[in-house]
């Protein structure tokens, strides 16, 4: 997710550095996982309802027999949250119709959190089975990553956190975390998804993976992905570019500022792919869909493998000139941030609830201290749009120097306070909220490490981390092992000790 921020370029670094003022081991694949998903999903826009049939091929690669399989229906968690916070969602519900294997119905129990469906199905080591879940889920009326909104006398449906999936079975237990609206709670292994999605013919559909639509039926093929997200609207316009071997599709709404939105979004996508490919390495997929939407007042965007949602609130409605101008800068930050998650979250997975900094912190670092500190065409275009003459190479150099200076001050301060990045979202350090930990402290840690190690060595380590955990899941301990492989100096360990809480290291 990208939190809304109004920090402008010149102060971004300083604010990041001044504002910050548990162990996890899961490199391998889970012992039990779903290797294939076959999904039939029907969207009924009259009822704002999804009818879903999800069949997952579950394989037990572990050494033990399990007595039940944990299916998660996260829609229940989202809707429970919505009911408490948004009146318009009060009638929206999700109902499991059946869970079966090879046509035989299976019973299940739920815990306190009804998102968890413990299905009574024994699976011995080496065995596999197909589980089919039939569910009917209402789409809530909410500006969110799961919800629908009216737009230009039409509608847009953001569909995520609403498709049942198999939880990860790691370290002899099912791993799951409660739905967390301010952040994320995902931790799923890579699978292959084959989805048939039906919507009225007037709808254009964006989705993870590659998709094509004919007569209202969209066929989605998403290989090697952690999940699938779908966005559908009867008001979408579509444009695309090819960059660094990737097709980037931009789905956006018509309107007074739509041309600028489209141009700037695609320009930023191009800068993003160029910078990430050079600094880290190649994006694993052939395509990326960007979808404009209304995501609520605190959210600038949301990430999924092969798809990013971007908040277009500043562009879609009549706004003051000032709001729109701020919107240009926000748009570049949102697009760059969400595309950054294709590297850290989609490709290198992590447990978003237990170690949120591994995806949010590293992505925020890319946004604030890589993209913002590189001269780009997209930022130059923003400067032209807002009639600013301040954006130039000189400013970038000056900000880079300020960053180095501030980081060195941190490193050389013997009384420097510790700020921990790796606490679970429900156990952050006293006085530090979850956002500050995941985003601000989470990006300061890699920034200061970069200065301590020197840029070349740091990016070599980051590339190594990316290659080692490519389409796998990494932990803070895994990250540290790779950093220390490149630099195990006293200085680097001092930085690590200031940011990593050994109690939560895994
Ligand atoms: Zn994010």
XYZ file of C-alpha atoms and ligand atoms in Angstrom:
507
model
C 0.000 0.000 0.000
C 1.074 3.574 -0.456
C 0.164 5.980 2.301
C -0.851 9.433 1.208
C 1.905 11.901 1.773
C 2.343 15.548 0.967
C 6.092 15.608 1.451
C 7.727 17.318 -1.486
C 11.000 16.247 -3.014
C 13.451 18.615 -1.389
C 12.343 17.776 2.128
C 11.592 14.100 1.611
C 14.990 12.824 2.646
C 15.447 15.050 5.647
C 11.966 14.356 6.918
C 12.489 10.635 6.470
C 15.714 10.709 8.423
C 14.480 12.925 11.193
C 11.055 11.380 11.544
C 12.233 8.016 12.714
C 13.904 9.099 15.498
C 10.816 -10.074 16.291
C 13.151 -13.562 14.538
C 11.572 -14.905 11.201
C 12.930 -17.801 8.984
C 10.926 -18.813 5.931
C 13.067 -18.901 2.851
C 11.725 -22.154 1.514
C 8.337 -22.965 0.051
C 5.602 -23.885 2.493
C 5.231 -27.596 3.269
C 1.624 -27.573 2.105
C 0.578 -25.266 -0.685
C -1.834 -24.806 -3.542
C 0.016 -25.168 -6.828
C -2.905 -24.374 -9.157
C -6.093 -22.362 -8.869
C -9.001 -22.708 -11.292
C -11.531 -19.984 -10.701
C -14.926 -19.054 -12.145
C -15.971 -15.599 -10.979
C -19.193 -13.848 -12.005
C -19.749 -10.175 -11.302
C -23.379 -9.084 -11.048
C -23.337 -5.267 -11.109
C -27.079 -5.039 -10.354
C -26.617 -6.828 -7.062
C -22.964 -5.742 -6.609
C -22.218 -9.364 -6.018
C -19.613 -11.987 -6.891
C -20.436 -15.647 -7.390
C -17.229 -17.619 -7.131
C -16.181 -21.200 -7.638
C -12.541 -21.684 -6.699
C -10.799 -25.035 -7.112
C -7.316 -25.313 -5.629
C -4.873 -28.156 -6.137
C -3.379 -28.745 -2.693
C -0.107 -30.622 -2.326
C 1.442 -31.879 0.911
C 5.213 -31.778 0.413
C 5.830 -32.037 4.154
C 6.670 -35.051 6.298
C 3.471 -35.098 8.323
C -0.181 -35.913 7.836
C -2.508 -33.001 8.541
C -6.085 -33.392 9.785
C -7.424 -30.209 8.216
C -6.688 -27.698 5.480
C -6.993 -23.982 6.139
C -8.882 -22.038 3.486
C -9.067 -18.295 3.986
C -12.030 -16.204 2.927
C -10.548 -12.781 3.626
C -13.748 -11.076 2.428
C -15.161 -11.863 5.851
C -12.389 -9.917 7.566
C -12.748 -6.936 5.234
C -16.543 -6.802 5.533
C -16.434 -7.077 9.341
C -14.117 -4.071 9.376
C -16.306 -2.220 6.880
C -19.467 -2.792 8.938
C -17.872 -0.940 11.845
C -16.597 1.968 9.795
C -18.780 2.533 6.724
C -22.551 2.731 6.946
C -23.024 2.082 3.236
C -21.532 -1.401 3.610
C -23.826 -2.654 6.366
C -25.759 -5.141 4.221
C -22.737 -6.571 2.420
C -21.948 -10.150 3.396
C -20.046 -13.229 2.286
C -21.587 -16.703 2.392
C -19.783 -19.992 1.901
C -22.130 -22.217 -0.104
C -20.048 -25.363 -0.009
C -16.584 -26.830 0.225
C -16.019 -30.138 -1.523
C -13.445 -32.515 -2.918
C -14.163 -34.569 -6.050
C -17.894 -33.830 -5.706
C -18.001 -34.910 -2.033
C -19.043 -32.241 0.454
C -16.623 -31.495 3.271
C -17.424 -30.055 6.692
C -15.419 -27.215 8.190
C -15.129 -25.194 11.357
C -14.263 -21.558 11.840
C -12.357 -20.019 14.668
C -13.192 -16.696 16.252
C -12.073 -15.084 13.000
C -14.594 -16.363 10.460
C -12.123 -15.658 7.643
C -10.539 -18.971 8.653
C -12.217 -22.116 7.340
C -10.588 -25.224 8.819
C -11.728 -27.872 6.360
C -12.001 -31.420 7.674
C -9.859 -33.176 5.149
C -6.898 -35.392 6.000
C -3.917 -35.060 3.732
C -0.980 -37.415 4.218
C 2.606 -36.562 3.352
C 3.107 -36.805 -0.405
C -0.628 -36.669 -1.128
C -2.551 -34.064 -3.062
C -6.211 -33.163 -3.439
C -8.522 -30.721 -5.175
C -10.625 -28.495 -2.938
C -13.550 -26.595 -4.406
C -15.009 -23.606 -2.578
C -18.311 -22.065 -3.669
C -18.938 -18.634 -2.204
C -21.199 -15.656 -2.797
C -19.709 -12.327 -1.750
C -21.183 -8.849 -1.880
C -18.882 -6.069 -3.045
C -19.085 -3.239 -0.494
C -19.680 0.353 -1.544
C -16.384 1.717 -0.388
C -13.448 3.605 -1.922
C -10.979 0.788 -1.276
C -8.993 -2.049 -2.790
C -12.080 -4.212 -2.254
C -15.142 -2.180 -3.132
C -17.097 -0.423 -5.839
C -17.636 3.237 -6.568
C -19.718 5.325 -8.945
C -17.624 7.098 -11.549
C -18.627 9.224 -14.557
C -22.186 7.801 -14.428
C -20.738 4.309 -14.451
C -18.977 2.072 -11.948
C -15.572 0.733 -11.033
C -15.060 -2.532 -9.114
C -11.809 -3.138 -7.278
C -11.689 -6.863 -6.567
C -9.018 -8.132 -4.191
C -9.029 -9.735 -0.744
C -12.215 -11.453 -1.935
C -11.011 -14.712 -3.524
C -10.667 -17.771 -1.235
C -7.152 -19.203 -1.066
C -5.187 -21.842 0.802
C -3.195 -20.542 3.746
C 0.530 -21.327 3.982
C 1.544 -24.325 6.056
C 5.060 -23.569 7.305
C 7.045 -24.855 10.274
C 4.352 -27.456 11.054
C 1.490 -24.997 11.330
C -0.985 -22.986 9.307
C 0.217 -19.398 9.107
C -2.361 -16.659 9.133
C -2.854 -13.170 10.473
C -6.018 -11.172 11.066
C -7.250 -8.771 8.394
C -5.506 -5.446 8.941
C -7.131 -2.522 7.155
C -4.277 -0.016 7.639
C -1.807 -2.414 6.089
C -1.674 -5.950 4.803
C -1.753 -9.464 6.196
C -0.750 -11.547 3.200
C 1.864 -14.293 3.111
C 1.245 -16.653 0.263
C 3.457 -18.779 -1.930
C 3.602 -18.644 -5.710
C 0.866 -20.458 -7.698
C -0.637 -20.587 -11.164
C -4.083 -19.053 -11.622
C -6.543 -19.788 -14.413
C -9.562 -17.535 -14.076
C -12.761 -17.083 -16.054
C -14.373 -13.788 -15.128
C -17.805 -12.708 -16.348
C -19.026 -9.097 -16.376
C -21.385 -7.231 -18.702
C -19.962 -6.573 -22.169
C -19.623 -2.840 -21.502
C -16.949 -3.510 -18.845
C -13.223 -3.341 -19.498
C -11.265 -5.692 -17.252
C -7.736 -5.377 -15.885
C -6.129 -8.281 -14.045
C -2.924 -9.834 -12.768
C -1.200 -11.907 -15.444
C -2.344 -11.884 -19.026
C -5.989 -11.526 -19.891
C -8.306 -11.130 -22.848
C -12.028 -10.438 -23.009
C -14.574 -11.737 -25.506
C -18.333 -11.289 -25.199
C -18.202 -10.438 -21.522
C -15.942 -13.339 -20.573
C -12.400 -12.507 -19.520
C -9.825 -15.277 -19.490
C -6.987 -14.636 -17.063
C -3.767 -16.597 -17.030
C -1.498 -15.643 -14.141
C 1.564 -17.858 -13.831
C 3.966 -17.766 -10.877
C 1.994 -15.243 -8.871
C 1.040 -14.948 -5.217
C -2.519 -13.877 -5.908
C -4.799 -12.394 -8.517
C -6.514 -9.010 -8.426
C -9.194 -7.887 -10.893
C -10.486 -4.393 -11.647
C -13.529 -3.854 -13.879
C -15.204 -0.667 -15.053
C -17.657 0.367 -17.740
C -15.895 3.744 -17.867
C -12.288 2.738 -18.435
C -10.160 4.054 -21.259
C -6.947 2.109 -21.952
C -3.519 3.105 -23.183
C -0.230 1.214 -23.121
C 3.523 1.413 -23.575
C 6.322 -1.126 -23.900
C 9.298 -0.554 -21.653
C 12.219 -2.807 -20.670
C 10.474 -5.706 -22.413
C 7.226 -5.234 -20.446
C 3.824 -4.164 -21.703
C 2.318 -1.614 -19.288
C -1.426 -1.053 -19.676
C -2.928 2.047 -18.116
C -6.665 1.940 -17.331
C -8.016 5.412 -16.568
C -11.168 7.517 -16.560
C -12.150 10.202 -19.055
C -12.280 13.743 -17.720
C -10.759 17.177 -17.897
C -7.357 16.071 -16.575
C -7.309 12.546 -17.929
C -4.766 13.209 -20.667
C -2.254 14.514 -18.169
C -3.024 11.660 -15.775
C -2.427 9.083 -18.503
C 0.732 10.716 -19.800
C 2.275 11.175 -16.373
C 1.297 7.696 -15.132
C 2.881 5.991 -18.154
C 5.943 8.240 -18.042
C 6.468 7.333 -14.376
C 5.927 3.638 -15.126
C 8.679 3.861 -17.733
C 11.064 5.567 -15.288
C 10.174 2.955 -12.666
C 10.928 -0.041 -14.876
C 14.148 1.543 -16.116
C 15.446 2.366 -12.633
C 14.427 -0.930 -10.978
C 15.727 -3.063 -13.838
C 19.072 -1.272 -13.692
C 19.413 -1.086 -9.899
C 17.971 -4.509 -9.016
C 17.120 -6.738 -11.963
C 14.381 -7.787 -14.361
C 10.671 -7.867 -13.596
C 9.540 -11.510 -13.866
C 6.373 -11.004 -15.949
C 5.463 -9.810 -19.442
C 2.758 -7.384 -18.457
C 1.630 -4.930 -15.788
C -1.825 -3.355 -15.492
C -2.247 0.002 -13.742
C -5.796 0.909 -12.782
C -7.117 4.292 -11.716
C -9.556 4.196 -8.845
C -10.849 5.907 -5.763
C -9.001 4.372 -2.853
C -9.991 6.490 0.111
C -8.388 9.450 1.745
C -5.320 7.765 3.242
C -4.346 5.498 0.382
C -2.375 6.437 -2.711
C -2.209 2.976 -4.246
C -2.243 -0.757 -3.722
C -0.026 -3.524 -5.054
C -0.679 -7.015 -6.450
C 1.442 -9.202 -8.684
C 1.064 -7.828 -12.208
C -1.466 -5.172 -11.219
C -1.319 -1.897 -9.302
C -4.249 0.251 -8.232
C -3.576 3.987 -8.271
C -5.690 6.581 -6.494
C -7.007 9.122 -8.993
C -9.062 11.245 -6.602
C -7.073 14.393 -7.430
C -7.891 13.962 -11.124
C -11.398 12.537 -11.362
C -13.365 15.250 -9.622
C -13.336 19.006 -9.886
C -10.435 20.083 -7.737
C -8.779 23.347 -6.944
C -5.650 24.165 -8.900
C -3.534 23.614 -5.782
C -5.031 20.166 -5.114
C -4.484 19.148 -8.712
C -0.885 20.356 -8.648
C -0.224 18.342 -5.522
C -1.900 15.447 -7.319
C 0.792 15.416 -10.039
C 3.528 14.858 -7.509
C 1.468 12.289 -5.616
C 0.754 10.415 -8.834
C 4.441 9.946 -9.598
C 5.123 8.810 -6.031
C 2.161 6.418 -6.064
C 3.049 4.834 -9.398
C 6.714 4.494 -8.516
C 5.911 3.069 -5.079
C 3.375 0.499 -6.308
C 5.599 -0.610 -9.170
C 8.418 -0.924 -6.606
C 6.296 -3.534 -4.848
C 6.567 -5.701 -7.969
C 10.168 -6.220 -6.802
C 9.528 -6.314 -3.053
C 6.293 -8.143 -2.306
C 5.419 -9.729 -5.662
C 8.791 -11.167 -6.632
C 10.503 -11.375 -3.258
C 7.669 -12.241 -0.905
C 7.620 -11.633 2.830
C 5.219 -11.847 5.731
C 3.492 -8.467 5.575
C 2.081 -8.717 9.072
C 5.125 -10.011 10.941
C 7.776 -8.009 9.057
C 6.028 -5.217 7.176
C 9.278 -3.318 6.634
C 10.515 -5.971 4.147
C 7.948 -4.850 1.601
C 6.879 -1.348 2.697
C 10.231 -0.144 4.004
C 12.268 -1.407 1.050
C 9.688 -0.013 -1.386
C 9.590 3.335 0.402
C 13.373 3.389 0.266
C 13.195 2.894 -3.510
C 10.659 5.710 -3.759
C 12.292 8.309 -1.497
C 15.946 7.567 -1.765
C 16.304 6.099 -5.238
C 13.576 7.540 -7.494
C 13.431 10.938 -5.793
C 17.215 11.152 -5.879
C 17.567 10.279 -9.543
C 16.854 12.880 -12.210
C 13.822 11.552 -14.145
C 11.647 12.692 -17.036
C 8.489 12.114 -15.003
C 9.596 14.447 -12.185
C 10.791 17.000 -14.735
C 7.333 16.848 -16.320
C 5.734 17.468 -12.899
C 8.001 20.471 -12.418
C 6.827 21.852 -15.787
C 3.179 21.215 -14.869
C 3.503 23.151 -11.619
C 5.759 25.836 -13.179
C 8.642 25.067 -10.855
C 12.219 25.794 -11.896
C 13.664 24.070 -8.844
C 13.907 20.572 -10.305
C 17.355 20.108 -11.818
C 20.493 18.002 -11.491
C 21.955 20.451 -9.007
C 19.051 19.946 -6.616
C 19.343 16.172 -6.924
C 23.070 16.332 -6.093
C 22.446 18.627 -3.170
C 19.760 16.336 -1.762
C 22.015 13.297 -2.199
C 24.728 15.065 -0.210
C 22.261 15.987 2.529
C 21.155 12.381 2.747
C 24.735 11.118 3.078
C 25.477 13.726 5.733
C 22.393 12.883 7.793
C 23.087 9.144 7.552
C 26.708 9.613 8.631
C 25.536 11.668 11.587
C 23.345 8.754 12.629
C 26.187 6.258 12.221
C 28.708 8.325 14.177
C 26.405 9.155 17.095
C 27.405 6.847 19.957
C 24.198 7.666 21.820
C 21.908 6.956 18.894
C 18.557 5.575 20.027
C 17.312 2.276 18.554
C 14.324 2.266 16.201
C 13.173 -1.252 15.409
C 11.800 -2.195 12.006
C 10.979 -5.862 12.462
C 8.201 -5.966 15.058
C 4.829 -7.535 14.205
C 2.077 -5.024 13.451
C 0.349 -5.780 16.757
C 3.567 -5.374 18.806
C 5.384 -2.277 17.625
C 7.991 -0.543 19.743
C 6.531 1.722 22.414
C 5.649 5.134 20.978
C 6.079 4.003 17.351
C 2.931 3.382 15.307
C 2.698 0.715 12.621
C 2.991 3.135 9.679
C 6.041 4.880 11.112
C 7.699 1.519 11.727
C 6.912 -0.040 8.353
C 7.341 2.996 6.090
C 9.583 5.574 7.770
C 11.894 3.574 9.994
C 11.569 0.773 7.440
C 13.082 2.941 4.705
C 15.612 4.708 6.918
C 17.233 1.361 7.735
C 18.182 0.487 4.127
C 19.087 4.139 3.453
C 21.570 4.275 6.317
C 22.876 0.810 5.439
C 23.453 2.079 1.898
C 25.558 4.971 3.172
C 27.405 2.745 5.674
C 28.272 0.160 3.011
C 28.693 2.499 0.082
C 26.197 2.491 -2.780
C 27.924 -0.092 -4.995
C 28.241 -2.730 -2.322
C 24.750 -2.098 -1.001
C 23.096 -2.538 -4.405
C 25.166 -5.653 -5.081
C 23.739 -7.074 -1.855
C 20.216 -5.989 -2.771
C 20.561 -7.705 -6.164
C 21.803 -10.849 -4.440
C 18.796 -10.733 -2.078
C 16.477 -10.367 -5.074
C 18.045 -13.284 -6.952
C 18.201 -15.564 -3.915
C 14.555 -15.086 -2.932
C 13.166 -14.599 -6.443
C 9.536 -15.862 -6.343
C 10.133 -17.138 -2.820
C 9.653 -15.693 0.645
C 12.362 -14.004 2.699
C 12.752 -12.903 6.315
C 14.717 -10.161 8.047
C 17.309 -12.793 9.015
C 17.659 -13.757 5.342
C 18.145 -10.086 4.447
C 20.797 -9.621 7.144
C 22.680 -12.767 6.100
C 23.058 -11.333 2.611
C 24.047 -7.861 3.838
C 26.742 -9.382 6.075
C 28.030 -11.476 3.169
C 28.966 -8.154 1.515
C 29.902 -6.153 4.583
C 30.274 -7.555 8.080
C 32.100 -4.498 9.425
C 31.587 -3.011 12.859
C 29.895 -0.013 11.249
C 27.333 -2.115 9.394
C 26.599 -4.221 12.475
C 26.144 -1.044 14.505
C 23.440 0.059 12.036
C 21.816 -3.388 12.088
C 21.735 -3.396 15.894
C 20.052 0.004 15.943
C 17.250 -1.140 13.639
C 16.719 -4.851 14.227
C 15.057 -6.115 17.386
C 16.727 -9.477 18.113
C 13.612 -10.647 19.980
C 11.640 -10.779 16.765
C 14.362 -11.953 14.424
C 13.352 -15.118 12.595
Zn 3.467 0.044 -0.165
